[in-house]
Protein backbone atom coordinates (compact mmCIF):
# COMPACT_ATOMS: atom_id res chain seq x y z
CA MET A 1 334.63 68.42 139.17
CA LYS A 2 336.61 71.05 140.93
CA GLN A 3 337.06 69.30 144.25
CA PRO A 4 338.40 65.83 145.01
CA LEU A 5 335.92 63.00 145.51
CA LYS A 6 335.47 61.24 148.83
CA ILE A 7 336.03 57.59 148.07
CA LYS A 8 334.44 54.72 149.98
CA TRP A 9 336.55 51.67 149.14
CA SER A 10 334.58 48.45 148.79
CA ARG A 11 337.74 46.33 148.72
CA SER A 12 341.49 46.72 148.53
CA PHE A 13 343.73 45.59 145.71
CA THR A 14 347.44 44.88 145.48
CA ARG A 15 347.95 45.13 141.71
CA THR A 16 348.36 48.27 139.61
CA PRO A 17 345.11 49.50 138.01
CA SER A 18 344.99 49.18 134.22
CA SER A 19 342.03 51.52 133.67
CA LEU A 20 339.76 53.82 135.65
CA THR A 21 336.24 54.98 134.77
CA VAL A 22 334.41 57.78 136.59
CA SER A 23 330.65 57.97 136.06
CA LYS A 24 327.94 60.23 137.46
CA THR A 25 324.36 59.12 138.13
CA LYS A 26 321.26 61.24 137.57
CA SER A 27 321.10 61.88 141.31
CA GLY A 28 324.58 63.43 141.24
CA LYS A 29 326.54 60.58 142.81
CA TYR A 30 329.88 59.63 141.32
CA PHE A 31 331.12 56.06 140.92
CA VAL A 32 334.68 55.02 140.14
CA LEU A 33 335.28 51.69 138.41
CA ILE A 34 338.84 50.41 138.64
CA LEU A 35 340.01 47.59 136.38
CA VAL A 36 342.92 45.58 137.77
CA LYS A 37 344.74 42.78 135.96
CA GLU A 38 344.98 39.68 138.10
CA SER A 39 346.94 36.54 137.38
CA ILE A 40 344.92 33.35 137.70
CA ASN A 41 346.62 30.21 138.93
CA GLN A 42 345.91 27.14 136.85
CA LEU A 43 344.15 24.41 138.84
CA PRO A 44 345.60 20.89 138.77
CA VAL A 45 343.83 18.37 136.55
CA VAL A 46 341.87 15.82 138.59
CA ASN A 47 340.52 12.68 136.95
CA LYS A 48 337.63 12.20 139.38
CA THR A 49 334.01 12.37 138.29
CA ILE A 50 330.87 12.66 140.33
CA GLY A 51 327.18 12.44 139.52
CA VAL A 52 324.66 14.87 140.99
CA ASP A 53 320.92 14.17 141.22
CA VAL A 54 318.88 17.32 141.75
CA GLY A 55 315.50 16.67 143.32
CA ILE A 56 312.65 18.09 145.37
CA LYS A 57 312.85 16.13 148.63
CA ASP A 58 316.63 16.56 148.79
CA LEU A 59 318.15 19.52 146.95
CA ALA A 60 321.02 17.39 145.61
CA ILE A 61 322.44 13.93 146.16
CA CYS A 62 325.95 13.15 144.94
CA SER A 63 327.06 9.74 143.72
CA ASP A 64 329.53 9.54 146.62
CA GLY A 65 326.62 9.70 149.12
CA ILE A 66 326.68 13.36 150.16
CA LYS A 67 323.16 14.82 150.55
CA PHE A 68 322.23 18.50 150.48
CA ASN A 69 318.93 19.26 152.20
CA ASN A 70 316.30 21.38 150.48
CA PRO A 71 315.87 24.60 152.52
CA ARG A 72 312.25 25.01 151.29
CA THR A 73 312.32 28.79 151.45
CA THR A 74 309.21 29.04 149.28
CA ASN A 75 307.08 27.53 152.07
CA LYS A 76 308.43 30.13 154.48
CA TYR A 77 307.31 33.05 152.32
CA ALA A 78 304.12 31.56 150.81
CA LYS A 79 301.69 33.80 152.79
CA LYS A 80 303.71 36.92 152.04
CA LEU A 81 303.82 36.03 148.33
CA ALA A 82 300.06 35.36 148.23
CA LYS A 83 299.31 38.74 149.85
CA ALA A 84 301.64 40.57 147.45
CA SER A 85 300.00 38.78 144.48
CA ARG A 86 296.52 39.85 145.62
CA GLN A 87 297.65 43.46 146.05
CA LEU A 88 299.28 43.45 142.63
CA ALA A 89 296.18 41.97 140.98
CA LYS A 90 294.09 44.90 142.25
CA LYS A 91 296.41 47.56 140.81
CA LYS A 92 296.03 49.14 137.41
CA LYS A 93 298.76 48.10 134.96
CA GLY A 94 301.54 50.70 134.70
CA SER A 95 300.39 52.74 137.72
CA ASN A 96 303.25 51.74 140.06
């Protein structure tokens, strides 16, 4: 590398980096991995317990009465999945 890299920051950080790794892919792109030490605040101890029932009709029901609805995303994509399965079944194994 004779010229500086253009960096596209995915996020900012406020701490000092502890290590930096530069890697190059087969396509010629460079990636920089920055390791930053972060202090983690200890959470307070809470003596509450809750039971969770995971089901099909409702995704989850908690013992305190909160219900989480099942989004049923598999029904939404069932036709698309069936078509993709048929196409895959017709292909020769390992042919892409």
